[in-house]
Coordinates of C-alpha atoms and ligand atoms in Angstrom, one line a residue:
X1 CA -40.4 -70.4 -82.6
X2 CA -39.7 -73.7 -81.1
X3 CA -38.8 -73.7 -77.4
X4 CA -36.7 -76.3 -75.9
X5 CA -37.3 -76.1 -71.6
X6 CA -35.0 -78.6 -69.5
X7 CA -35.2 -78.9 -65.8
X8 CA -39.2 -79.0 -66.2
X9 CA -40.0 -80.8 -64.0
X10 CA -38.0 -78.9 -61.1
X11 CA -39.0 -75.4 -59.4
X12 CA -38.2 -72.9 -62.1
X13 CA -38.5 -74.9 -64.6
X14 CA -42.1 -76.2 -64.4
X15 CA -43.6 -72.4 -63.7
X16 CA -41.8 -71.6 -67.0
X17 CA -43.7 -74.3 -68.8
X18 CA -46.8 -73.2 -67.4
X19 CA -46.0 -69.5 -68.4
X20 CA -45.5 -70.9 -72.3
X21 CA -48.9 -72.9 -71.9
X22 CA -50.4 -70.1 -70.7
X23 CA -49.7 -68.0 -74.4
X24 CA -50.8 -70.6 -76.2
X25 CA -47.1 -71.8 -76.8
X26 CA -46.6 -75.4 -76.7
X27 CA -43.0 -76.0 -75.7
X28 CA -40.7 -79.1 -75.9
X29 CA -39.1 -80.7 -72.7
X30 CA -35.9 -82.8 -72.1
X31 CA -36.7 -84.7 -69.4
X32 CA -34.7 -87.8 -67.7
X33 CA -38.6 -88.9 -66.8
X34 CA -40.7 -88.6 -69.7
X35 CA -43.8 -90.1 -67.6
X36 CA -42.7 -87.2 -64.7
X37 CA -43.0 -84.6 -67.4
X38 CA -46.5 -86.2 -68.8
X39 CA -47.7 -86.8 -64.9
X40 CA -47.0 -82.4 -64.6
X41 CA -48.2 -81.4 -68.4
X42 CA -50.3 -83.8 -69.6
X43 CA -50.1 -84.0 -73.8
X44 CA -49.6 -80.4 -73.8
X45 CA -46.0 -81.1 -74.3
X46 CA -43.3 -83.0 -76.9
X47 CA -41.4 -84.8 -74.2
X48 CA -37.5 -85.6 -75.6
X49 CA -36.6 -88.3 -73.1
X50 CA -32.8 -87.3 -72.4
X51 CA -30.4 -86.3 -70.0
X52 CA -27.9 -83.1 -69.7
X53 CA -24.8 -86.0 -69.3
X54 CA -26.0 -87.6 -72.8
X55 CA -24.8 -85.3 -75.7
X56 CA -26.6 -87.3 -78.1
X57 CA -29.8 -87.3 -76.2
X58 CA -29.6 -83.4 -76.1
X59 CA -28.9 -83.2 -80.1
X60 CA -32.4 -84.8 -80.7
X61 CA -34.1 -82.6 -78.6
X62 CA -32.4 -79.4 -79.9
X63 CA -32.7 -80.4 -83.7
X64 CA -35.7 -78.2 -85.4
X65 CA -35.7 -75.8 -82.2
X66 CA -35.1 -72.0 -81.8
X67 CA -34.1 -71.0 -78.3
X68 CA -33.2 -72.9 -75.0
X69 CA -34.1 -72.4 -71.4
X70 CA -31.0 -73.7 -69.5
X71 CA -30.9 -75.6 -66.3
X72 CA -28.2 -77.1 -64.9
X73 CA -27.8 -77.9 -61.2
X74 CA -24.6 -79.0 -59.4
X75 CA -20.5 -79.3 -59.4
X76 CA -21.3 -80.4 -63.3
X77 CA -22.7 -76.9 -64.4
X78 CA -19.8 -76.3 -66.4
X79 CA -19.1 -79.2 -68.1
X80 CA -22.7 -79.9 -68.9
X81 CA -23.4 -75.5 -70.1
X82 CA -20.3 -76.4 -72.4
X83 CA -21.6 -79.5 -74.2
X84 CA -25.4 -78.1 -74.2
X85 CA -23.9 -74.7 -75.6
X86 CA -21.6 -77.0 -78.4
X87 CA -24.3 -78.7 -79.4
X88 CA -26.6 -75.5 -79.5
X89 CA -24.0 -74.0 -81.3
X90 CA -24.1 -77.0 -83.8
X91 CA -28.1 -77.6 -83.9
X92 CA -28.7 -73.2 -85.4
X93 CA -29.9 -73.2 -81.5
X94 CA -31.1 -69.0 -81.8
X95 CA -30.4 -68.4 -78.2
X96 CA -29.6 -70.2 -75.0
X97 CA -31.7 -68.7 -71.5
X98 CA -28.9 -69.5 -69.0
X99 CA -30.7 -70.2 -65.2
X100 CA -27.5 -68.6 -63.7
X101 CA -26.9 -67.4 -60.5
X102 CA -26.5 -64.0 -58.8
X103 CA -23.5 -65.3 -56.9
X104 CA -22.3 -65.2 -60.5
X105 CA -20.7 -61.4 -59.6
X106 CA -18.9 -62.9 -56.2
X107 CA -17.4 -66.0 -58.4
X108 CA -18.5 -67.3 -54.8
X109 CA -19.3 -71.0 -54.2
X110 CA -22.1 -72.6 -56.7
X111 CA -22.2 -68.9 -58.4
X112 CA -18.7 -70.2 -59.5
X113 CA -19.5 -73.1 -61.4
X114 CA -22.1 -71.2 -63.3
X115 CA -19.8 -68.3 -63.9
X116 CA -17.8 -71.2 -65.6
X117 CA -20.9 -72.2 -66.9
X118 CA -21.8 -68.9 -68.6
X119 CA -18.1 -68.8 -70.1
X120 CA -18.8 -71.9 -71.6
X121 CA -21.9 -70.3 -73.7
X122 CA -19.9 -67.4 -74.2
X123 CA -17.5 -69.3 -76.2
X124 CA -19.4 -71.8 -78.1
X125 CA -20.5 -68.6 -79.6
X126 CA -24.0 -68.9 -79.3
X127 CA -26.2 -65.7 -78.6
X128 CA -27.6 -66.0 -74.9
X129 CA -29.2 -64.1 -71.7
X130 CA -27.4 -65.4 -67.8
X131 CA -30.7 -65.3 -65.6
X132 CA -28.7 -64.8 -62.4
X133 CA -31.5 -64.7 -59.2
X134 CA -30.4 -64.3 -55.7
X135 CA -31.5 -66.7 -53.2
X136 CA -34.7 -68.8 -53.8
X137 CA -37.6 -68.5 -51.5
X138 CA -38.0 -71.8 -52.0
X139 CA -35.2 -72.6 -50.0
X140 CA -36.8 -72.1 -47.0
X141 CA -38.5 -75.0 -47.0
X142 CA -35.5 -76.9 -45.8
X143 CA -36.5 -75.8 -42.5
X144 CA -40.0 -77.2 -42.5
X145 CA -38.4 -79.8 -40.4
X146 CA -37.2 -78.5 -37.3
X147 CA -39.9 -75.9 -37.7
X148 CA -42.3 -78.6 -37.7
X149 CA -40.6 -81.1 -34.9
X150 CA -38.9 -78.0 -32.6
X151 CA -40.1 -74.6 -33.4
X152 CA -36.4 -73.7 -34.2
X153 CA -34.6 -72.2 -37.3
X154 CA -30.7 -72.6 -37.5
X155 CA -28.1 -71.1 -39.6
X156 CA -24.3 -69.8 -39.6
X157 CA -25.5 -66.6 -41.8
X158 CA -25.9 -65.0 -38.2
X159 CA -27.4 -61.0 -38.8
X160 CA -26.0 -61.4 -42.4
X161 CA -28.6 -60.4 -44.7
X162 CA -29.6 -61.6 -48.0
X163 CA -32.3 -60.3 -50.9
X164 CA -34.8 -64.0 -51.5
X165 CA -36.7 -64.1 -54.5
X166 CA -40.0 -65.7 -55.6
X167 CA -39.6 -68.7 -58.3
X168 CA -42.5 -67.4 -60.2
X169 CA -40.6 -63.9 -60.6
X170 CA -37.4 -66.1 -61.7
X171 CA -40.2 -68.2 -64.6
X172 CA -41.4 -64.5 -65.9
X173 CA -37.6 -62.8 -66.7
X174 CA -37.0 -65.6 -68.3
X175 CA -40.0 -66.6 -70.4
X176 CA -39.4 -62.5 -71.3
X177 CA -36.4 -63.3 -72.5
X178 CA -37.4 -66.6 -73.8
X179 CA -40.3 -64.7 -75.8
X180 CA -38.3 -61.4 -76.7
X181 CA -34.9 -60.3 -78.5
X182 CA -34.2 -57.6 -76.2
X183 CA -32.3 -59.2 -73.5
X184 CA -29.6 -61.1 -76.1
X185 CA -26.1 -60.4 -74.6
X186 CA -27.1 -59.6 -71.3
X187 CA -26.6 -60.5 -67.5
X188 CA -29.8 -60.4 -65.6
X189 CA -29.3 -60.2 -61.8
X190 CA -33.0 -60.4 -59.9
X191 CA -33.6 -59.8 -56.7
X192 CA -36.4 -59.3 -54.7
X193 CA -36.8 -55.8 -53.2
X194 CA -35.9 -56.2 -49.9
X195 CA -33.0 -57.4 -47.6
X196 CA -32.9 -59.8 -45.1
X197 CA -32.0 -61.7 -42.2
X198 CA -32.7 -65.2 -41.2
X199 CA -33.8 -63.2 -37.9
X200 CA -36.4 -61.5 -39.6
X201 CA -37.2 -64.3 -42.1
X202 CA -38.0 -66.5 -38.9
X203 CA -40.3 -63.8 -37.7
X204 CA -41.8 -63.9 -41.1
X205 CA -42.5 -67.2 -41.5
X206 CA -43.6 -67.4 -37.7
X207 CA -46.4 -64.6 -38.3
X208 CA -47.5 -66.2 -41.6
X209 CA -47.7 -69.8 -39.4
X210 CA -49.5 -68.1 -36.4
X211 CA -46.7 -69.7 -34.2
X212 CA -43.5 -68.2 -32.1
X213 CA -40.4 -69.6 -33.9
X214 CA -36.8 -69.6 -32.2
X215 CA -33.9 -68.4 -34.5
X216 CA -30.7 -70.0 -33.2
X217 CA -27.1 -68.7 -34.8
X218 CA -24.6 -72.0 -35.4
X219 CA -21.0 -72.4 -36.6
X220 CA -19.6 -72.8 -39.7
X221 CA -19.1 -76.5 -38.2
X222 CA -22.2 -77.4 -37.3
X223 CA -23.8 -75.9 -40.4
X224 CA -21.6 -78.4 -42.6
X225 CA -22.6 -81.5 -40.3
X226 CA -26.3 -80.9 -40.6
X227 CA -25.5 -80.2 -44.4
X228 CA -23.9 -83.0 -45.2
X229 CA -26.6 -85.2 -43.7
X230 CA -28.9 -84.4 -46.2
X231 CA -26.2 -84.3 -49.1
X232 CA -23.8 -87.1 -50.3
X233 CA -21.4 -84.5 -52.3
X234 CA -18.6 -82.9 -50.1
X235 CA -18.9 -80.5 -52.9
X236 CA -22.0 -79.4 -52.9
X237 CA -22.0 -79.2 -49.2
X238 CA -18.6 -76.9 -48.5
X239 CA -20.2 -74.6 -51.5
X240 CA -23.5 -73.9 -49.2
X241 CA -21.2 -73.1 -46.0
X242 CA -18.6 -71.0 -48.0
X243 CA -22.5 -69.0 -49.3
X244 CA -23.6 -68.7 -45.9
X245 CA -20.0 -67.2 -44.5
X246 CA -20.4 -64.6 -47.1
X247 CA -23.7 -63.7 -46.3
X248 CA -22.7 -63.8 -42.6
X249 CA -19.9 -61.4 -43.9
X250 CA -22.2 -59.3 -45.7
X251 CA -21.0 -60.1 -49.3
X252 CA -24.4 -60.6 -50.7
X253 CA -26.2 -58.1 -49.4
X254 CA -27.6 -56.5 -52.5
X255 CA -30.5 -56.0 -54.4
X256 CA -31.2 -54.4 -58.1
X257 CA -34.4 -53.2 -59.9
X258 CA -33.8 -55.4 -62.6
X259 CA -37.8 -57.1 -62.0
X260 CA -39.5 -54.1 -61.7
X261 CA -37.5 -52.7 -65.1
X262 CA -38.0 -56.2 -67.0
X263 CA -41.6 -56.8 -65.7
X264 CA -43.3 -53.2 -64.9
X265 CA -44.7 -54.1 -61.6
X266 CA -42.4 -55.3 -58.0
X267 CA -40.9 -58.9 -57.0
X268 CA -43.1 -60.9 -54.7
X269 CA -42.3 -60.5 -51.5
X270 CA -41.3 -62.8 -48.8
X271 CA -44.4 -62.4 -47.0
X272 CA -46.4 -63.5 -49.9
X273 CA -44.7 -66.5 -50.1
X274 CA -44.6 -67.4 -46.5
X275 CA -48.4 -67.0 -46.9
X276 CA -48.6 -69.2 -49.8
X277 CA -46.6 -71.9 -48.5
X278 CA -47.5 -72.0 -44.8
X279 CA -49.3 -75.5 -45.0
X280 CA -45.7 -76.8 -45.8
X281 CA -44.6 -75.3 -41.8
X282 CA -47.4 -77.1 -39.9
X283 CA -47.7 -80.3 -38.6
Ligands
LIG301 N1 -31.7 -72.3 -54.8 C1 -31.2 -71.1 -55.0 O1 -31.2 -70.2 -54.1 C2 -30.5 -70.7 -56.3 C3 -30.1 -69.4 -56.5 C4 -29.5 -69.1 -57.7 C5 -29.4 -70.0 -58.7 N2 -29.9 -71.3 -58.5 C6 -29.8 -72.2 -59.6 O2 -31.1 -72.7 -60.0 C7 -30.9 -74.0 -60.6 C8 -32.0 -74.9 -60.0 O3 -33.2 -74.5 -60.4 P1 -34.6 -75.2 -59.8 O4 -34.5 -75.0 -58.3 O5 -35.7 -74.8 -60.6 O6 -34.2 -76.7 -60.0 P2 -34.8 -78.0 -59.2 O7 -36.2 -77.7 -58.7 O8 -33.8 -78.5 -58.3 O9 -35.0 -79.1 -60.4 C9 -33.9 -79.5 -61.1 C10 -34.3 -79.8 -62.5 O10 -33.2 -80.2 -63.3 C11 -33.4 -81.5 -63.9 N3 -32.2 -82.3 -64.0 C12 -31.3 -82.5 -63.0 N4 -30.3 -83.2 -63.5 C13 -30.6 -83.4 -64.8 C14 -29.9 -84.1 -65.9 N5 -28.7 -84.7 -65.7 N6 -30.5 -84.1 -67.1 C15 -31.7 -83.5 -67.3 N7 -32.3 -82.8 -66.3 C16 -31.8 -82.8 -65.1 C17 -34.4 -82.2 -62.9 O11 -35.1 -83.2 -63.5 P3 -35.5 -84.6 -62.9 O12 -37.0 -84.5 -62.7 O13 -35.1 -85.6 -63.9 O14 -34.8 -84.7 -61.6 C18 -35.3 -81.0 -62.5 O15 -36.3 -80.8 -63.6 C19 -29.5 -74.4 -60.4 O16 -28.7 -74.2 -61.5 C20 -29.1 -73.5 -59.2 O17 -27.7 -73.4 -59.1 C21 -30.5 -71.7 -57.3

């Protein structure tokens, strides 16, 4: 089997490369960087310089391969899943790994371009499995900022809670389903086992940093002006405040098994992670 792995060199991604590596599978990458790819993976990689906008440049890196993991980030998700999945469809592509989203099941915010993204596969008619995790852990670390600076962590999610999930969980469902039949047809939702809310995340993160941290409950308002200081797309920046009002609402507040079934052992839990990443809180 020849696996093609894009968005390599981002969160998911990379931890699914080093999963592969780690069987003794040496995988290909699209990558807009090829020396960003070689800087992460050395020569243990075929690097297919390329980019998910260039149909052409996704052909040669799909020609000769088996199965792809999918990664698509932004408002483009569904026009980019639908020429990736053409192609696929086109190349004898086996099966597409689709990093979806669990906001997939709320057709809610960016869980709606990718539930456009995943009908997209659908039709092109090419077998698949929709990876949908709940919120990244990862995300957190947009607060190592005013953590850092003012001991503070905002957000409009208020006592809304929310199920976070470790990256490294995301990499091993779907390298599993990268690596195994089983999963064709099928929707994946992962969370991790617990819920939470931004209260108790600050608490968290302030016991894994040794620090006291202030949680501080903003508007709708104010969470879309300090969004949209970090992010030049209107787009992506109303679909993070429309996510947070659901949370706040308590649209999201679910978890499944689905790890623990796929994997045989439980998610990482937040207070691993904080604990792994507390260097990235301190000055
Ligand atoms: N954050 C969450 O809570 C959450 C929850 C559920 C689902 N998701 C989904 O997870 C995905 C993001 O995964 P991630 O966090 O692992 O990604 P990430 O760390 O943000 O990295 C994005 C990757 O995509 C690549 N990429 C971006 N645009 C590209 C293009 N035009 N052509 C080729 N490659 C391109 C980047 O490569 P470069 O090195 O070239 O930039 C990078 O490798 C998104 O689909 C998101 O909607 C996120």
């Amino acid at each position: 089997m020849t696996y093609l792995i894009t968005g390599a060199t981002g969160d998911v991604g990379s931890r699914v490369i080093r999963q592969l590596l780690e069987r003794g599978i040496r995988p290909r990458v699209l990558s807009r960087s090829e020396e960003k790819a070689r800087s992460l993976f050395g020569n243990c990689i075929d690097v297919f310089a390329g980019d998910l906008s260039d149909p052409a440049s996704i052909r040669v890196a799909m020609r000769g391969a088996d199965a792809v993991f999918l990664v698509n980030v932004g408002p483009e998700i569904p026009s980019r899943d639908a020429s990736a999945a053409a192609i696929a469809k086109e190349e004898g592509i086996r099966k597409i790994i689709k990093l979806s989203s669990f906001d997939v099941e709320q057709g809610l915010a960016i869980g709606a371009w990718h539930e456009k993204g995943e009908a997209a596969i659908r039709a092109a008619g090419v077998e698949f499995t929709f990876v949908r995790p709940s919120g990244f852990m990862t995300n957190l670390l947009a607060w190592a900022h005013s953590i850092k600076t003012e001991g503070i962590v905002r957000s409009s999610t208020a006592n809304g809670r929310r199920s976070f999930i470790h990256s490294e969980d995301i990499a091993s469902i779907s390298v599993a389903a990268l690596l195994s039949d089983k999963y064709l047809g099928e929707v994946l939702p992962i969370t991790g086992t617990q819920l939470h809310t931004w209260g108790k995340i600050t608490e968290i993160l302030a016991h894994a940093i040794g620090k006291p941290l202030t949680y501080q409950v903003i508007s709708d308002e104010e969470a879309r002006e300090r969004y949209s200081r970090i992010s030049d797309s209107t787009k992506e920046t109303e679909a993070h405040v429309a996510l947070w009002h659901a949370i706040r609402e308590g649209r999201l507040a679910t978890t499944t098994n689905c790890i623990e079934h796929i994997l045989g052992r439980k998610p990482i839990s937040l207070q691993q992670w904080a604990t792994e990443n507390r260097h990235s809180f301190c000055n």
